mmCIF file of N, CA, C and O in Angstrom:
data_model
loop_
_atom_site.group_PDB
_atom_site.id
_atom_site.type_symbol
_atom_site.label_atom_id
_atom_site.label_comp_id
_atom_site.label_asym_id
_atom_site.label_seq_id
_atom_site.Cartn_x
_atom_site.Cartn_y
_atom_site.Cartn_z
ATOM 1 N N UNK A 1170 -1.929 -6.452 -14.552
ATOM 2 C CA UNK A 1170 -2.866 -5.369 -14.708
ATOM 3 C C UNK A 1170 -4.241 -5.961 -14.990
ATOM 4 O O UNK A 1170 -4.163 -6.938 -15.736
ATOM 5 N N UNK A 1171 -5.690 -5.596 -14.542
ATOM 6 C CA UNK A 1171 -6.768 -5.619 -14.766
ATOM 7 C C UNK A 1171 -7.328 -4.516 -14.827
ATOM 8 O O UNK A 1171 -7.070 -3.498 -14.185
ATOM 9 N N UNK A 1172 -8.384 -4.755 -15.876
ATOM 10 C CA UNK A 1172 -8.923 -3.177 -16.193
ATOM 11 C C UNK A 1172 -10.878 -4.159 -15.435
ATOM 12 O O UNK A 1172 -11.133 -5.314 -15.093
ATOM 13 N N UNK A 1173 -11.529 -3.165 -15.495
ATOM 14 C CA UNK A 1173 -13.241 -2.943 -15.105
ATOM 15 C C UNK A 1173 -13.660 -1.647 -14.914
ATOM 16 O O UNK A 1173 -13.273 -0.637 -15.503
ATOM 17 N N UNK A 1174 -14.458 -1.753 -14.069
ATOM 18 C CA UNK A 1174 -15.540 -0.830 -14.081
ATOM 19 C C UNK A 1174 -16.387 -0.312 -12.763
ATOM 20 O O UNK A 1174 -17.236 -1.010 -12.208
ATOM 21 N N UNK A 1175 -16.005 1.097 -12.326
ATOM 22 C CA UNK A 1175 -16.343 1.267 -10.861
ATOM 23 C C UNK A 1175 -17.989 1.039 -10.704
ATOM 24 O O UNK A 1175 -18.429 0.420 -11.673
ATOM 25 N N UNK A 1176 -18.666 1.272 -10.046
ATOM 26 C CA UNK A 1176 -20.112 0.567 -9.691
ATOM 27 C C UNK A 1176 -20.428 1.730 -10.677
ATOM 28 O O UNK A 1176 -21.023 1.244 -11.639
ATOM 29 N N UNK A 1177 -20.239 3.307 -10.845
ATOM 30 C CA UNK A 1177 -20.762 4.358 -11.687
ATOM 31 C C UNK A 1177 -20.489 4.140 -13.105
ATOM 32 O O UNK A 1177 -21.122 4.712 -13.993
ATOM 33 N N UNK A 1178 -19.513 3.282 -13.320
ATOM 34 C CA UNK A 1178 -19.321 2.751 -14.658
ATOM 35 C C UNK A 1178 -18.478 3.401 -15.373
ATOM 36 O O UNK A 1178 -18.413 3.549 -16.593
ATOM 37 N N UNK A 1179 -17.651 3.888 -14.292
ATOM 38 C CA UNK A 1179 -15.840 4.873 -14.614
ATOM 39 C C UNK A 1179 -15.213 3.795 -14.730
ATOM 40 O O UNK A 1179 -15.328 2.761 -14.072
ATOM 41 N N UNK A 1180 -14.307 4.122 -15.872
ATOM 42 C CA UNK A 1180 -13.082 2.765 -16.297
ATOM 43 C C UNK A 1180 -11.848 2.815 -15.006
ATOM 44 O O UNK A 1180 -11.387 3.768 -14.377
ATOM 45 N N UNK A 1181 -11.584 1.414 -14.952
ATOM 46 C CA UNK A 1181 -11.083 1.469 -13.229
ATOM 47 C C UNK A 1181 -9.724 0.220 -14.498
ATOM 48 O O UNK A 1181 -10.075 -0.510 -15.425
ATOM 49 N N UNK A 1182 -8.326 0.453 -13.992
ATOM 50 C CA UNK A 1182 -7.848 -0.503 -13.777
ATOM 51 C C UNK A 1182 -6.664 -0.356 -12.445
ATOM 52 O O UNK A 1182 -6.231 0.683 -11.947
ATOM 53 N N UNK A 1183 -6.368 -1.644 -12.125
ATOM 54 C CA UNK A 1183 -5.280 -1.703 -11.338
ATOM 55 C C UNK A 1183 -4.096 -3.008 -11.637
ATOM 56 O O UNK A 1183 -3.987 -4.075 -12.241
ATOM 57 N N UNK A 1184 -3.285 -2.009 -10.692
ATOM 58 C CA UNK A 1184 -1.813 -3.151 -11.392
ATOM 59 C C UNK A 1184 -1.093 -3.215 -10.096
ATOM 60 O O UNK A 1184 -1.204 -2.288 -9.293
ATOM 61 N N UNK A 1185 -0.331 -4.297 -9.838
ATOM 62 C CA UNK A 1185 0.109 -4.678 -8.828
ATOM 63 C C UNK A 1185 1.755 -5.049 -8.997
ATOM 64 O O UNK A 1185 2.203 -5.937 -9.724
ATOM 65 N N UNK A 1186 2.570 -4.092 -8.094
ATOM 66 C CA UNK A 1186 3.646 -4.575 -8.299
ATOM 67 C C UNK A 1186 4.280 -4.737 -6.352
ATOM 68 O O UNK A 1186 3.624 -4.482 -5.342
ATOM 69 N N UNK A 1187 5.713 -5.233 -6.452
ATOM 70 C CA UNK A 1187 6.094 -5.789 -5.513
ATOM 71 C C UNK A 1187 7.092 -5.050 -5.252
ATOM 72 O O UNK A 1187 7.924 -4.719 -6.096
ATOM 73 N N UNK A 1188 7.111 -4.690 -3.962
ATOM 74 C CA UNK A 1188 8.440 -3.706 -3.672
ATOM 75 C C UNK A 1188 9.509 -4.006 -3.056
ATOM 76 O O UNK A 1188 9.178 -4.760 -2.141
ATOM 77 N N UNK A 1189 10.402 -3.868 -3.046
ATOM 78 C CA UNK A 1189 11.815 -3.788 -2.909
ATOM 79 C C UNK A 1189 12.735 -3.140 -1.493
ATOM 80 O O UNK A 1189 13.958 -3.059 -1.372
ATOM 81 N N UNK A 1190 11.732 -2.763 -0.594
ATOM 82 C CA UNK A 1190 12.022 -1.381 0.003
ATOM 83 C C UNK A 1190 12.980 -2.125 1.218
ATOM 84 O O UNK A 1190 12.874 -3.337 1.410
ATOM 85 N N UNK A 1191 13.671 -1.507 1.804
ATOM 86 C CA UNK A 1191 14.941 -1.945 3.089
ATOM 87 C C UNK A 1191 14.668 -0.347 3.896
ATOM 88 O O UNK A 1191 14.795 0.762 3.377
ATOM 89 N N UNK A 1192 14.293 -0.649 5.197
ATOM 90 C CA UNK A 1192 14.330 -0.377 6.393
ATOM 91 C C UNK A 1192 15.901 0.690 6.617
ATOM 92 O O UNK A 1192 16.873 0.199 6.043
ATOM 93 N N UNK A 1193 16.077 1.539 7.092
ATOM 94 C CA UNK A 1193 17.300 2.714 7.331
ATOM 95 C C UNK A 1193 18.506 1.690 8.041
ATOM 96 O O UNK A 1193 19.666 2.097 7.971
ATOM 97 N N UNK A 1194 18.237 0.356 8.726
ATOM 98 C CA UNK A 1194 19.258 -0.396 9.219
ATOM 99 C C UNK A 1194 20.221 -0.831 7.548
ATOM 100 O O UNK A 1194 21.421 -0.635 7.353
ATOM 101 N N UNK A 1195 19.233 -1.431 6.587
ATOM 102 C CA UNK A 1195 19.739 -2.028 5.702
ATOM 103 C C UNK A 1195 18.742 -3.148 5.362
ATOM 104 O O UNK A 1195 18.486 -3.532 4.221
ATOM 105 N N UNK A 1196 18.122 -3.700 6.701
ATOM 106 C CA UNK A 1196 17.369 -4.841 6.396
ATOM 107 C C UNK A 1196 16.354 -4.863 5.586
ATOM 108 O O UNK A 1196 15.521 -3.969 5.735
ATOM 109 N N UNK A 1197 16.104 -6.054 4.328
ATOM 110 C CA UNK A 1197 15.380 -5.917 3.689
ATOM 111 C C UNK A 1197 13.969 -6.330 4.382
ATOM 112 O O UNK A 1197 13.658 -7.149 5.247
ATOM 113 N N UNK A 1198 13.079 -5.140 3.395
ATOM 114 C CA UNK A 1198 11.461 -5.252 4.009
ATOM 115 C C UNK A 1198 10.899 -5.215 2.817
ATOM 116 O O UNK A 1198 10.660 -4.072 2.426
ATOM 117 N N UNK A 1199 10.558 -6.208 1.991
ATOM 118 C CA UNK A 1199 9.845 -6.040 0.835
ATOM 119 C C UNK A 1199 7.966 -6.274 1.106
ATOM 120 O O UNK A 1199 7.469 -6.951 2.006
ATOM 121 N N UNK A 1200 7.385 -5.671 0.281
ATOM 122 C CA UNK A 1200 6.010 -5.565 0.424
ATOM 123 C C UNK A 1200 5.619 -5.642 -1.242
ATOM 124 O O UNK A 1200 6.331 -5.538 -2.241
ATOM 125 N N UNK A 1201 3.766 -5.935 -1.022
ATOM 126 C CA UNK A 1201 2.907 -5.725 -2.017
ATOM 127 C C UNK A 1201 2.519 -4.494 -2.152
ATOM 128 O O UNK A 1201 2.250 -3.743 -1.214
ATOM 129 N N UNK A 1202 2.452 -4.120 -3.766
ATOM 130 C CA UNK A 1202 1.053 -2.718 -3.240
ATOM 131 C C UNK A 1202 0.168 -3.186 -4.911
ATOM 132 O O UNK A 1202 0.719 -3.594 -5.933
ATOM 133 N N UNK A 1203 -1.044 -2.987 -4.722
ATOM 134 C CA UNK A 1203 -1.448 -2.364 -5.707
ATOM 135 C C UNK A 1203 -2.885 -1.118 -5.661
ATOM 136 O O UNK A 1203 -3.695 -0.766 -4.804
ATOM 137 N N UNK A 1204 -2.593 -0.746 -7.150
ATOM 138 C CA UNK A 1204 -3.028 0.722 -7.180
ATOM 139 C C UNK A 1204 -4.185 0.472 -8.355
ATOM 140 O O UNK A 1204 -4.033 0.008 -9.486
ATOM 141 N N UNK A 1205 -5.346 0.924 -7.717
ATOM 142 C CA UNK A 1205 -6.318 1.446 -8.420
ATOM 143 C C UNK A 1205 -6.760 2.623 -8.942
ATOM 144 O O UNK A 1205 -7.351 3.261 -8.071
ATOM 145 N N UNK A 1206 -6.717 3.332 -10.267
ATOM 146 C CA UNK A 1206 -6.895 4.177 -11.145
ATOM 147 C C UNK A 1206 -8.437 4.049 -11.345
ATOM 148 O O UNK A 1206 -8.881 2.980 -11.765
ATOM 149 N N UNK A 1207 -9.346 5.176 -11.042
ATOM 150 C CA UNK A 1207 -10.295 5.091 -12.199
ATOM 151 C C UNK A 1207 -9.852 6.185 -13.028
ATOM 152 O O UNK A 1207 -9.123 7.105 -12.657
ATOM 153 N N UNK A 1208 -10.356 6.018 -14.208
ATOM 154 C CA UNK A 1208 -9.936 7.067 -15.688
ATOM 155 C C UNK A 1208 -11.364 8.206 -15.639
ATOM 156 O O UNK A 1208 -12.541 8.107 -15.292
ATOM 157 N N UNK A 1209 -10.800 8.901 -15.996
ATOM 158 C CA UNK A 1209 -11.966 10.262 -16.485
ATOM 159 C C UNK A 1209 -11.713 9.737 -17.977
ATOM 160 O O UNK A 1209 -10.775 9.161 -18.528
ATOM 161 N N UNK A 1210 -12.882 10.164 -18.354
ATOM 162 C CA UNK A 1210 -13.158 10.398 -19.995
ATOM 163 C C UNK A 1210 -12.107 10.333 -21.367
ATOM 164 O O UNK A 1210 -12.276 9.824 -22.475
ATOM 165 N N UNK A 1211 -10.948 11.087 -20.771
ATOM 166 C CA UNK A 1211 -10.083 11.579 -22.033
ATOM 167 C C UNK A 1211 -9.084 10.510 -21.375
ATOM 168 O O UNK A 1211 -7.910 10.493 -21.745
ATOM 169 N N UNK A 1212 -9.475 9.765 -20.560
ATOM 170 C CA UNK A 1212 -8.083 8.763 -20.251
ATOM 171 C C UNK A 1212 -7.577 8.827 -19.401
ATOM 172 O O UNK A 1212 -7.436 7.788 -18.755
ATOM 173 N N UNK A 1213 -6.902 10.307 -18.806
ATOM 174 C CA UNK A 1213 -6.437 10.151 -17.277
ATOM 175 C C UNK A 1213 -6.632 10.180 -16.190
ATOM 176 O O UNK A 1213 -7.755 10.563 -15.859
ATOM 177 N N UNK A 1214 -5.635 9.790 -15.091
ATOM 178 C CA UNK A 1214 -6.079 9.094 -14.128
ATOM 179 C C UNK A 1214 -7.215 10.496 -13.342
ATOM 180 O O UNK A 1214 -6.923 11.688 -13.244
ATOM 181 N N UNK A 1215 -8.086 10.031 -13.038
ATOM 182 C CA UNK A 1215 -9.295 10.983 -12.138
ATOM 183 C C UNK A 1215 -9.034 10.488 -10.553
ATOM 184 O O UNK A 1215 -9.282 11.263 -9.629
ATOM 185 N N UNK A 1216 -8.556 9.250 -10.332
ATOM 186 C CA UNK A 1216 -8.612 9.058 -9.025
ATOM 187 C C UNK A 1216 -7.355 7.892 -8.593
ATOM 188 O O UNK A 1216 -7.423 6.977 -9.414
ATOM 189 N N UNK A 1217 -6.573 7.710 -7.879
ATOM 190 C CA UNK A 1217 -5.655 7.173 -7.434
ATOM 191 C C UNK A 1217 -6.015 6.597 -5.955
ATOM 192 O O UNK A 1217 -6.167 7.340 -4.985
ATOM 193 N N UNK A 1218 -6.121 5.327 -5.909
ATOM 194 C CA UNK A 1218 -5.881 4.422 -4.583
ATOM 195 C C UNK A 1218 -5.225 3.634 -4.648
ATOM 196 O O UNK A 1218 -5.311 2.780 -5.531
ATOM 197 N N UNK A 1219 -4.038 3.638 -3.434
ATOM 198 C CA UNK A 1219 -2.630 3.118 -3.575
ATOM 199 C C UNK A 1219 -2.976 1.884 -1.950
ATOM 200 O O UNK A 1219 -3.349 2.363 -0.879
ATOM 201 N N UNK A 1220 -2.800 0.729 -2.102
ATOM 202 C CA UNK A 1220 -3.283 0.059 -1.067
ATOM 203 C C UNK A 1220 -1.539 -0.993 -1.083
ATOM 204 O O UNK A 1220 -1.024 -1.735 -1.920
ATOM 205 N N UNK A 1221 -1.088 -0.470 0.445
ATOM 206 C CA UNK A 1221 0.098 -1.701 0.486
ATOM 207 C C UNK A 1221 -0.249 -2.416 1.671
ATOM 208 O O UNK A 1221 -0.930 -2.029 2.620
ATOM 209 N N UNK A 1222 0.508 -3.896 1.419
ATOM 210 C CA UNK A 1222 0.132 -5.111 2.402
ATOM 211 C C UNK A 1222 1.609 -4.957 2.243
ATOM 212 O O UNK A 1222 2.401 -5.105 1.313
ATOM 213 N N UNK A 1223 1.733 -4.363 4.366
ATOM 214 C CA UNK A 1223 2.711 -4.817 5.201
ATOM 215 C C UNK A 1223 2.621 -5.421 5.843
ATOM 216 O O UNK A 1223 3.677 -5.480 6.473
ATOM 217 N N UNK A 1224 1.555 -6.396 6.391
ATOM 218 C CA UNK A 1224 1.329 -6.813 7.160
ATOM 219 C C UNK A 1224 2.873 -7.647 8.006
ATOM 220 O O UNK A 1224 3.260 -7.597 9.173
ATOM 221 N N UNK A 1225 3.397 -8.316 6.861
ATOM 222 C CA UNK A 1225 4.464 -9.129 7.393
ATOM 223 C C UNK A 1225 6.162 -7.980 7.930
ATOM 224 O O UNK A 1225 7.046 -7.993 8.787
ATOM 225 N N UNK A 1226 5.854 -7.397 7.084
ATOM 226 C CA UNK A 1226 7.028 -6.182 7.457
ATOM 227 C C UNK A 1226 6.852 -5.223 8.409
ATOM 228 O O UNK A 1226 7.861 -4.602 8.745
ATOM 229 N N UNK A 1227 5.579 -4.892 9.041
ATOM 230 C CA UNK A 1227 5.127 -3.927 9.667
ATOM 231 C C UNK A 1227 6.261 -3.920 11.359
ATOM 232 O O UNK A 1227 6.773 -2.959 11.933
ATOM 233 N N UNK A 1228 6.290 -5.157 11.646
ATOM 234 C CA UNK A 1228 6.871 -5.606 13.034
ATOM 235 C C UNK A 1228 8.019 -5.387 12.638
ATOM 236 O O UNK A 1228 8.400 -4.659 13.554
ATOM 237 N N UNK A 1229 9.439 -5.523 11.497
ATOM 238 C CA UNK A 1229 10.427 -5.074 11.639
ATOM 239 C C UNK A 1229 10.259 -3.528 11.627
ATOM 240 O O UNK A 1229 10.893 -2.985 12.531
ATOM 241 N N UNK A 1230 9.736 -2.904 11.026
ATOM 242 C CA UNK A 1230 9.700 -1.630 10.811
ATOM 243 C C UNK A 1230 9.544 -0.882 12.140
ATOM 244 O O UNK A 1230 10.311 0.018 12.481
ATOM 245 N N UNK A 1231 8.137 -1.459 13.124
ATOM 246 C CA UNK A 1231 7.970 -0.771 14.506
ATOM 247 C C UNK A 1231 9.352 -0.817 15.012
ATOM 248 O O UNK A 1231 10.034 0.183 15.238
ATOM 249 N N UNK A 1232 9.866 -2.507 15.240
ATOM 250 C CA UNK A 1232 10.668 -2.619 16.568
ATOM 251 C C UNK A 1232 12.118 -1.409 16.206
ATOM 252 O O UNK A 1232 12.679 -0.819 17.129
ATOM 253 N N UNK A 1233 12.539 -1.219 14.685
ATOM 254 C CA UNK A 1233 13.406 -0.449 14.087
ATOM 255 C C UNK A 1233 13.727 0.836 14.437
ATOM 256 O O UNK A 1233 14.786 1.375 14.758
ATOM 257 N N UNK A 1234 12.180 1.358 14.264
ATOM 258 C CA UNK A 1234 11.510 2.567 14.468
ATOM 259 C C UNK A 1234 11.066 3.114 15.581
ATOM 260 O O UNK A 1234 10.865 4.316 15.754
ATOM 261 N N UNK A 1235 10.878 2.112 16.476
ATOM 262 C CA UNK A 1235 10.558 2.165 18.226
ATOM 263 C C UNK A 1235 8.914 3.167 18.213
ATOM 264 O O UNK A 1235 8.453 3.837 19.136
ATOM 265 N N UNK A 1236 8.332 2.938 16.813
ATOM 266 C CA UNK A 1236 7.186 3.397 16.863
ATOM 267 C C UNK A 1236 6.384 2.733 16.440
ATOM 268 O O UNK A 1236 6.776 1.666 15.968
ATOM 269 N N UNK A 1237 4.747 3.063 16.399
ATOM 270 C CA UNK A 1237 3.750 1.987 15.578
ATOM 271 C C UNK A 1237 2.268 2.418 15.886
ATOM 272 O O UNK A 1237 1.851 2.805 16.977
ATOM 273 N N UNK A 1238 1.581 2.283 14.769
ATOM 274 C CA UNK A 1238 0.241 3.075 15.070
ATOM 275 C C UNK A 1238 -0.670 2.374 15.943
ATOM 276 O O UNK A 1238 -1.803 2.854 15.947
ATOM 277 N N UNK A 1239 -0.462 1.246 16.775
ATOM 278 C CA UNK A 1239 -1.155 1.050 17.318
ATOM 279 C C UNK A 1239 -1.347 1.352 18.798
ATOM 280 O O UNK A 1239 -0.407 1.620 19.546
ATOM 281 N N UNK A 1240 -2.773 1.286 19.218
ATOM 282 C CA UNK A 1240 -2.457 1.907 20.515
ATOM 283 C C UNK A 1240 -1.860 1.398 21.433
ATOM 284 O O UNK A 1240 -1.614 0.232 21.123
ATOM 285 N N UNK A 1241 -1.382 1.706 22.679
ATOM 286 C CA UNK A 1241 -0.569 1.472 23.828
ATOM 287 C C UNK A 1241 -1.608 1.362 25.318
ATOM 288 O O UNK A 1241 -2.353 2.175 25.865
ATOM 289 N N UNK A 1242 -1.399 0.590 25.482
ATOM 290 C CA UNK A 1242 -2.371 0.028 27.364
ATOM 291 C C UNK A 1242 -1.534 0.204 27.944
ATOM 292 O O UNK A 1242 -0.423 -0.313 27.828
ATOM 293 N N UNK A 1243 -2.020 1.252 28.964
ATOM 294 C CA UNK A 1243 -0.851 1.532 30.325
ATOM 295 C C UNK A 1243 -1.594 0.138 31.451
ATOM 296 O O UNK A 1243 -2.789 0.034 31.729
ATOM 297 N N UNK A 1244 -0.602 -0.679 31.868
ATOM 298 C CA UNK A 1244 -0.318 -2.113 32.195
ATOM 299 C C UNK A 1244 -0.331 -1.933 34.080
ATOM 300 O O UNK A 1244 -0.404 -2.886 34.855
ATOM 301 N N UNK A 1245 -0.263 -0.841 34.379
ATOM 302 C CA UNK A 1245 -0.427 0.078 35.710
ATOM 303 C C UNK A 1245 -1.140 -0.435 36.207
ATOM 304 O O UNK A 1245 -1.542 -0.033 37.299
#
């Protein structure tokens, strides 16, 4: 966990944990995420940004999924 301070000078921390997650086959796909909180005044959270790095899992997940956000070139 690290705590600071957004550029407006709202108390910001974030904490980073590691996930666990397996794909509907079974195969494991673990990832990073961490999440940035800034606090309102009385303490709670005012704002939530949740940022995960799949980068390395993303390709089991498409080929799994037979989907993927990226775009498609018709090769025609």
């Amino acid at each position: 966990m690290a705590e600071g301070r957004t550029q407006q000078g709202a108390a910001l921390i974030s904490f980073w944990f590691h996930f666990d997650w397996r794909l509907p086959s079974g195969a494991a796909a673990p990832f990073d995420v961490v999440d940035l909180a800034e606090l309102a005044e009385d303490g709670r959270i005012a704002t939530l940004r949740i940022v995960y790095d799949t980068v390395d899992v993303r390709p089991a997940f498409e080929r799994e999924t037979g989907s993927s956000w990226r775009p498609t070139t018709d090769q025609s």
